[in-house]
Amino acid sequence: MDFRNFTTFQWILAACVAAMVLLVIGVLFLTFRRMYLLKKGKYNQKKAFSILRRYASVRNFKVLQNVTVEINGRSAHIDLMLVGFFGILFFEVEDFEGEYYGNLKDETWAYVSKDLRKTRIPNAVVKLERDIDVIRTIFAANDVYKVQMEPMVLLSPFKKRTEIYLSESIPYLRVNELRKHLDKVKYDKDNNVDVPRVVSLIEQYRKN
């Protein structure tokens, strides 16, 4: 084919076809990537991390991911942390689809997988409160006080594939609700938190 003989219309048509092919490839890539992450139980955390990173980047906040710390023989693992002038928002990510049942003070919650297998899983809020207590111990050992800390459970954004039957007192969000939640005034409040200092302390006691 001699491309030198192409008319303007033919070039435009060829460009449109090429653009459509690239678009289809892009959509297929994103679809298969999402399916892969869902299957591996990584989608929610990656999505949340992306949202938090964009939010933090324009506010001089800091996002930490998969943090394991230890002090005095006590350890904590936090999936995601948003450190800002308001304080710290701690996230426990429930990454698998299915059904979740539980109350705020239960030691465990019931989880029913997509293939209808029922298991007990740790109460994510109770776990977060214990993790927060470890972080408070680290801060107290370094004379850092009055840092507001808030737990939050993150669940799948796909309502048809993940049904939530948790009590209303439980602080939880679907991942797609996170950005709107961060628009609350309390996260814009300056509570005199020294973000670099707080992050430095966490990194100092970090084990991973």
PDB file of C-alpha atoms in Angstrom:
ATOM      1  CA  MET A   1       0.000   0.000   0.000  1.00  0.00           C
ATOM      2  CA  ASP A   2       1.395   3.355  -1.040  1.00  0.00           C
ATOM      3  CA  PHE A   3       0.643   5.760   1.809  1.00  0.00           C
ATOM      4  CA  ARG A   4       1.832   8.638  -0.330  1.00  0.00           C
ATOM      5  CA  ASN A   5      -1.388   8.406  -2.317  1.00  0.00           C
ATOM      6  CA  PHE A   6      -3.653   8.658   0.751  1.00  0.00           C
ATOM      7  CA  THR A   7      -6.194  11.446   0.633  1.00  0.00           C
ATOM      8  CA  THR A   8      -6.792  13.686   3.632  1.00  0.00           C
ATOM      9  CA  PHE A   9     -10.000  11.772   4.355  1.00  0.00           C
ATOM     10  CA  GLN A  10      -8.152   8.453   4.303  1.00  0.00           C
ATOM     11  CA  TRP A  11      -5.546   9.770   6.737  1.00  0.00           C
ATOM     12  CA  ILE A  12      -8.266  11.003   9.075  1.00  0.00           C
ATOM     13  CA  LEU A  13     -10.069   7.657   8.819  1.00  0.00           C
ATOM     14  CA  ALA A  14      -6.841   5.749   9.524  1.00  0.00           C
ATOM     15  CA  ALA A  15      -6.124   7.957  12.531  1.00  0.00           C
ATOM     16  CA  CYS A  16      -9.642   7.370  13.889  1.00  0.00           C
ATOM     17  CA  VAL A  17      -9.304   3.596  13.479  1.00  0.00           C
ATOM     18  CA  ALA A  18      -5.914   3.640  15.215  1.00  0.00           C
ATOM     19  CA  ALA A  19      -7.343   5.716  18.060  1.00  0.00           C
ATOM     20  CA  MET A  20     -10.266   3.296  18.450  1.00  0.00           C
ATOM     21  CA  VAL A  21      -7.908   0.310  18.549  1.00  0.00           C
ATOM     22  CA  LEU A  22      -5.770   1.981  21.214  1.00  0.00           C
ATOM     23  CA  LEU A  23      -8.896   2.850  23.207  1.00  0.00           C
ATOM     24  CA  VAL A  24     -10.143  -0.745  23.104  1.00  0.00           C
ATOM     25  CA  ILE A  25      -6.717  -2.032  24.147  1.00  0.00           C
ATOM     26  CA  GLY A  26      -6.649   0.469  27.013  1.00  0.00           C
ATOM     27  CA  VAL A  27     -10.120  -0.505  28.225  1.00  0.00           C
ATOM     28  CA  LEU A  28      -9.274  -4.214  28.038  1.00  0.00           C
ATOM     29  CA  PHE A  29      -6.027  -3.640  29.937  1.00  0.00           C
ATOM     30  CA  LEU A  30      -7.777  -1.727  32.732  1.00  0.00           C
ATOM     31  CA  THR A  31     -10.571  -4.310  32.908  1.00  0.00           C
ATOM     32  CA  PHE A  32      -8.216  -7.281  33.166  1.00  0.00           C
ATOM     33  CA  ARG A  33      -5.995  -5.416  35.622  1.00  0.00           C
ATOM     34  CA  ARG A  34      -8.976  -4.705  37.863  1.00  0.00           C
ATOM     35  CA  MET A  35     -10.089  -8.338  37.654  1.00  0.00           C
ATOM     36  CA  TYR A  36      -6.573  -9.485  38.557  1.00  0.00           C
ATOM     37  CA  LEU A  37      -6.361  -7.141  41.548  1.00  0.00           C
ATOM     38  CA  LEU A  38      -9.823  -8.174  42.740  1.00  0.00           C
ATOM     39  CA  LYS A  39      -8.882 -11.833  42.526  1.00  0.00           C
ATOM     40  CA  LYS A  40      -5.648 -11.230  44.434  1.00  0.00           C
ATOM     41  CA  GLY A  41      -7.394  -9.079  47.046  1.00  0.00           C
ATOM     42  CA  LYS A  42      -5.394  -5.951  46.191  1.00  0.00           C
ATOM     43  CA  TYR A  43      -7.849  -3.713  44.352  1.00  0.00           C
ATOM     44  CA  ASN A  44      -9.316  -1.757  47.275  1.00  0.00           C
ATOM     45  CA  GLN A  45      -5.988  -0.867  48.837  1.00  0.00           C
ATOM     46  CA  LYS A  46      -4.414   0.216  45.547  1.00  0.00           C
ATOM     47  CA  LYS A  47      -7.458   2.323  44.714  1.00  0.00           C
ATOM     48  CA  ALA A  48      -7.531   3.905  48.174  1.00  0.00           C
ATOM     49  CA  PHE A  49      -3.793   4.588  48.094  1.00  0.00           C
ATOM     50  CA  SER A  50      -4.188   6.382  44.773  1.00  0.00           C
ATOM     51  CA  ILE A  51      -7.006   8.557  46.149  1.00  0.00           C
ATOM     52  CA  LEU A  52      -5.087   9.380  49.333  1.00  0.00           C
ATOM     53  CA  ARG A  53      -1.865  10.153  47.479  1.00  0.00           C
ATOM     54  CA  ARG A  54      -3.592  12.667  45.202  1.00  0.00           C
ATOM     55  CA  TYR A  55      -5.369  14.219  48.183  1.00  0.00           C
ATOM     56  CA  ALA A  56      -2.168  14.474  50.228  1.00  0.00           C
ATOM     57  CA  SER A  57       0.034  15.812  47.437  1.00  0.00           C
ATOM     58  CA  VAL A  58      -1.604  19.255  47.359  1.00  0.00           C
ATOM     59  CA  ARG A  59      -1.802  19.626  51.157  1.00  0.00           C
ATOM     60  CA  ASN A  60       1.682  18.665  52.320  1.00  0.00           C
ATOM     61  CA  PHE A  61       0.176  15.597  53.965  1.00  0.00           C
ATOM     62  CA  LYS A  62       1.815  12.189  53.895  1.00  0.00           C
ATOM     63  CA  VAL A  63       0.443   8.751  53.013  1.00  0.00           C
ATOM     64  CA  LEU A  64       2.055   5.618  54.454  1.00  0.00           C
ATOM     65  CA  GLN A  65       1.225   2.132  53.248  1.00  0.00           C
ATOM     66  CA  ASN A  66       1.652  -1.332  54.811  1.00  0.00           C
ATOM     67  CA  VAL A  67       3.265  -0.004  57.967  1.00  0.00           C
ATOM     68  CA  THR A  68       4.491  -2.446  60.615  1.00  0.00           C
ATOM     69  CA  VAL A  69       5.871  -0.888  63.807  1.00  0.00           C
ATOM     70  CA  GLU A  70       7.078  -2.339  67.087  1.00  0.00           C
ATOM     71  CA  ILE A  71       7.753  -0.969  70.566  1.00  0.00           C
ATOM     72  CA  ASN A  72       8.253  -2.720  73.906  1.00  0.00           C
ATOM     73  CA  GLY A  73       7.345  -6.091  72.430  1.00  0.00           C
ATOM     74  CA  ARG A  74       4.078  -4.779  70.978  1.00  0.00           C
ATOM     75  CA  SER A  75       3.531  -4.517  67.257  1.00  0.00           C
ATOM     76  CA  ALA A  76       0.983  -3.052  64.877  1.00  0.00           C
ATOM     77  CA  HIS A  77       0.318  -3.359  61.166  1.00  0.00           C
ATOM     78  CA  ILE A  78      -1.632  -0.619  59.411  1.00  0.00           C
ATOM     79  CA  ASP A  79      -2.723  -0.925  55.783  1.00  0.00           C
ATOM     80  CA  LEU A  80      -2.850   2.818  55.106  1.00  0.00           C
ATOM     81  CA  MET A  81      -2.229   5.995  57.093  1.00  0.00           C
ATOM     82  CA  LEU A  82      -3.008   9.586  56.147  1.00  0.00           C
ATOM     83  CA  VAL A  83      -0.896  11.972  58.239  1.00  0.00           C
ATOM     84  CA  GLY A  84      -1.994  15.595  58.106  1.00  0.00           C
ATOM     85  CA  PHE A  85      -2.205  18.778  60.142  1.00  0.00           C
ATOM     86  CA  PHE A  86      -5.556  17.507  61.457  1.00  0.00           C
ATOM     87  CA  GLY A  87      -4.032  14.305  62.883  1.00  0.00           C
ATOM     88  CA  ILE A  88      -3.863  10.765  61.526  1.00  0.00           C
ATOM     89  CA  LEU A  89      -6.490   8.716  59.714  1.00  0.00           C
ATOM     90  CA  PHE A  90      -5.860   4.965  59.999  1.00  0.00           C
ATOM     91  CA  PHE A  91      -7.294   2.550  57.442  1.00  0.00           C
ATOM     92  CA  GLU A  92      -7.914  -1.178  57.638  1.00  0.00           C
ATOM     93  CA  VAL A  93      -8.758  -2.472  54.163  1.00  0.00           C
ATOM     94  CA  GLU A  94     -11.097  -5.432  53.705  1.00  0.00           C
ATOM     95  CA  ASP A  95     -10.146  -6.341  50.187  1.00  0.00           C
ATOM     96  CA  PHE A  96     -12.283  -9.373  49.398  1.00  0.00           C
ATOM     97  CA  GLU A  97     -15.786  -9.379  47.968  1.00  0.00           C
ATOM     98  CA  GLY A  98     -18.663 -11.081  49.744  1.00  0.00           C
ATOM     99  CA  GLU A  99     -20.849 -10.311  52.752  1.00  0.00           C
ATOM    100  CA  TYR A 100     -19.735  -8.699  56.016  1.00  0.00           C
ATOM    101  CA  TYR A 101     -21.701  -8.925  59.276  1.00  0.00           C
ATOM    102  CA  GLY A 102     -20.736  -7.460  62.642  1.00  0.00           C
ATOM    103  CA  ASN A 103     -21.095  -4.957  65.461  1.00  0.00           C
ATOM    104  CA  LEU A 104     -18.689  -2.364  66.805  1.00  0.00           C
ATOM    105  CA  LYS A 105     -17.629  -4.256  69.939  1.00  0.00           C
ATOM    106  CA  ASP A 106     -17.626  -7.810  68.560  1.00  0.00           C
ATOM    107  CA  GLU A 107     -14.213  -9.445  68.746  1.00  0.00           C
ATOM    108  CA  THR A 108     -14.816 -10.974  65.304  1.00  0.00           C
ATOM    109  CA  TRP A 109     -17.102 -10.391  62.328  1.00  0.00           C
ATOM    110  CA  ALA A 110     -18.752 -12.922  60.053  1.00  0.00           C
ATOM    111  CA  TYR A 111     -17.599 -13.005  56.462  1.00  0.00           C
ATOM    112  CA  VAL A 112     -19.319 -14.957  53.686  1.00  0.00           C
ATOM    113  CA  SER A 113     -17.231 -15.320  50.539  1.00  0.00           C
ATOM    114  CA  LYS A 114     -18.600 -15.317  46.998  1.00  0.00           C
ATOM    115  CA  ASP A 115     -18.557 -19.122  47.000  1.00  0.00           C
ATOM    116  CA  LEU A 116     -20.697 -19.024  50.201  1.00  0.00           C
ATOM    117  CA  ARG A 117     -17.985 -20.114  52.617  1.00  0.00           C
ATOM    118  CA  LYS A 118     -18.571 -18.549  56.031  1.00  0.00           C
ATOM    119  CA  THR A 119     -15.624 -17.633  58.246  1.00  0.00           C
ATOM    120  CA  ARG A 120     -14.887 -15.395  61.219  1.00  0.00           C
ATOM    121  CA  ILE A 121     -12.505 -12.507  60.677  1.00  0.00           C
ATOM    122  CA  PRO A 122     -11.021 -10.061  63.207  1.00  0.00           C
ATOM    123  CA  ASN A 123     -13.114  -6.986  63.959  1.00  0.00           C
ATOM    124  CA  ALA A 124     -11.274  -4.381  61.890  1.00  0.00           C
ATOM    125  CA  VAL A 125     -12.166  -1.520  64.247  1.00  0.00           C
ATOM    126  CA  VAL A 126     -10.939  -3.374  67.338  1.00  0.00           C
ATOM    127  CA  LYS A 127      -7.707  -4.165  65.482  1.00  0.00           C
ATOM    128  CA  LEU A 128      -7.287  -0.532  64.451  1.00  0.00           C
ATOM    129  CA  GLU A 129      -7.841   0.682  68.020  1.00  0.00           C
ATOM    130  CA  ARG A 130      -5.089  -1.655  69.204  1.00  0.00           C
ATOM    131  CA  ASP A 131      -2.817  -0.456  66.411  1.00  0.00           C
ATOM    132  CA  ILE A 132      -3.541   3.163  67.301  1.00  0.00           C
ATOM    133  CA  ASP A 133      -2.642   2.434  70.922  1.00  0.00           C
ATOM    134  CA  VAL A 134       0.756   1.147  69.782  1.00  0.00           C
ATOM    135  CA  ILE A 135       1.297   4.341  67.781  1.00  0.00           C
ATOM    136  CA  ARG A 136       0.309   6.420  70.822  1.00  0.00           C
ATOM    137  CA  THR A 137       2.908   4.527  72.861  1.00  0.00           C
ATOM    138  CA  ILE A 138       5.561   5.405  70.281  1.00  0.00           C
ATOM    139  CA  PHE A 139       4.564   9.060  70.356  1.00  0.00           C
ATOM    140  CA  ALA A 140       4.465   9.197  74.170  1.00  0.00           C
ATOM    141  CA  ALA A 141       7.954   7.680  74.346  1.00  0.00           C
ATOM    142  CA  ASN A 142       9.119  10.634  72.246  1.00  0.00           C
ATOM    143  CA  ASP A 143       7.102  13.372  73.978  1.00  0.00           C
ATOM    144  CA  VAL A 144       4.586  13.758  71.173  1.00  0.00           C
ATOM    145  CA  TYR A 145       1.049  14.235  72.449  1.00  0.00           C
ATOM    146  CA  LYS A 146      -2.376  15.509  71.418  1.00  0.00           C
ATOM    147  CA  VAL A 147      -2.356  13.955  67.962  1.00  0.00           C
ATOM    148  CA  GLN A 148      -5.922  13.142  66.957  1.00  0.00           C
ATOM    149  CA  MET A 149      -6.249   9.641  65.542  1.00  0.00           C
ATOM    150  CA  GLU A 150      -9.236   8.162  63.763  1.00  0.00           C
ATOM    151  CA  PRO A 151      -9.913   4.588  62.586  1.00  0.00           C
ATOM    152  CA  MET A 152     -11.660   3.831  59.295  1.00  0.00           C
ATOM    153  CA  VAL A 153     -12.528   0.538  57.603  1.00  0.00           C
ATOM    154  CA  LEU A 154     -12.509   0.452  53.797  1.00  0.00           C
ATOM    155  CA  LEU A 155     -14.620  -1.983  51.783  1.00  0.00           C
ATOM    156  CA  SER A 156     -15.275  -2.779  48.135  1.00  0.00           C
ATOM    157  CA  PRO A 157     -16.986  -0.113  46.004  1.00  0.00           C
ATOM    158  CA  PHE A 158     -18.946  -2.770  44.104  1.00  0.00           C
ATOM    159  CA  LYS A 159     -22.309  -3.038  45.857  1.00  0.00           C
ATOM    160  CA  LYS A 160     -23.549  -5.989  43.818  1.00  0.00           C
ATOM    161  CA  ARG A 161     -20.492  -8.049  44.753  1.00  0.00           C
ATOM    162  CA  THR A 162     -19.994  -6.885  48.335  1.00  0.00           C
ATOM    163  CA  GLU A 163     -22.906  -6.558  50.749  1.00  0.00           C
ATOM    164  CA  ILE A 164     -22.309  -4.817  54.065  1.00  0.00           C
ATOM    165  CA  TYR A 165     -24.357  -5.661  57.155  1.00  0.00           C
ATOM    166  CA  LEU A 166     -22.227  -3.854  59.724  1.00  0.00           C
ATOM    167  CA  SER A 167     -23.786  -1.769  62.487  1.00  0.00           C
ATOM    168  CA  GLU A 168     -24.141   1.951  61.795  1.00  0.00           C
ATOM    169  CA  SER A 169     -21.781   2.784  64.665  1.00  0.00           C
ATOM    170  CA  ILE A 170     -18.878   1.221  62.775  1.00  0.00           C
ATOM    171  CA  PRO A 171     -16.700   3.778  60.942  1.00  0.00           C
ATOM    172  CA  TYR A 172     -16.548   2.322  57.447  1.00  0.00           C
ATOM    173  CA  LEU A 173     -16.623   3.493  53.850  1.00  0.00           C
ATOM    174  CA  ARG A 174     -16.706   1.967  50.440  1.00  0.00           C
ATOM    175  CA  VAL A 175     -13.544   2.952  48.600  1.00  0.00           C
ATOM    176  CA  ASN A 176     -15.474   5.065  46.097  1.00  0.00           C
ATOM    177  CA  GLU A 177     -16.849   7.144  49.013  1.00  0.00           C
ATOM    178  CA  LEU A 178     -13.403   8.019  50.351  1.00  0.00           C
ATOM    179  CA  ARG A 179     -12.733  11.158  48.314  1.00  0.00           C
ATOM    180  CA  LYS A 180     -16.049  12.735  49.328  1.00  0.00           C
ATOM    181  CA  HIS A 181     -15.433  11.796  52.961  1.00  0.00           C
ATOM    182  CA  LEU A 182     -12.116  13.650  52.902  1.00  0.00           C
ATOM    183  CA  ASP A 183     -13.950  16.849  51.958  1.00  0.00           C
ATOM    184  CA  LYS A 184     -15.200  17.122  55.545  1.00  0.00           C
ATOM    185  CA  VAL A 185     -14.126  20.287  57.343  1.00  0.00           C
ATOM    186  CA  LYS A 186     -12.370  18.385  60.142  1.00  0.00           C
ATOM    187  CA  TYR A 187      -9.653  17.246  57.736  1.00  0.00           C
ATOM    188  CA  ASP A 188      -8.916  20.850  56.786  1.00  0.00           C
ATOM    189  CA  LYS A 189      -8.492  21.856  60.427  1.00  0.00           C
ATOM    190  CA  ASP A 190      -4.976  22.671  61.577  1.00  0.00           C
ATOM    191  CA  ASN A 191      -4.404  20.952  64.919  1.00  0.00           C
ATOM    192  CA  ASN A 192      -0.706  21.845  64.924  1.00  0.00           C
ATOM    193  CA  VAL A 193       0.439  18.355  63.994  1.00  0.00           C
ATOM    194  CA  ASP A 194       4.084  18.332  62.927  1.00  0.00           C
ATOM    195  CA  VAL A 195       3.701  16.046  59.911  1.00  0.00           C
ATOM    196  CA  PRO A 196       7.434  15.490  59.199  1.00  0.00           C
ATOM    197  CA  ARG A 197       8.095  14.768  62.891  1.00  0.00           C
ATOM    198  CA  VAL A 198       5.214  12.301  63.160  1.00  0.00           C
ATOM    199  CA  VAL A 199       6.201  10.501  59.958  1.00  0.00           C
ATOM    200  CA  SER A 200       9.838  10.380  61.074  1.00  0.00           C
ATOM    201  CA  LEU A 201       8.871   8.699  64.360  1.00  0.00           C
ATOM    202  CA  ILE A 202       6.745   6.107  62.598  1.00  0.00           C
ATOM    203  CA  GLU A 203       9.585   5.342  60.197  1.00  0.00           C
ATOM    204  CA  GLN A 204      12.003   5.125  63.123  1.00  0.00           C
ATOM    205  CA  TYR A 205       9.999   2.271  64.667  1.00  0.00           C
ATOM    206  CA  ARG A 206       9.058   0.684  61.380  1.00  0.00           C
ATOM    207  CA  LYS A 207      10.004  -2.950  60.848  1.00  0.00           C
ATOM    208  CA  ASN A 208       9.247  -3.322  57.136  1.00  0.00           C
TER     209      ASN A 208
END
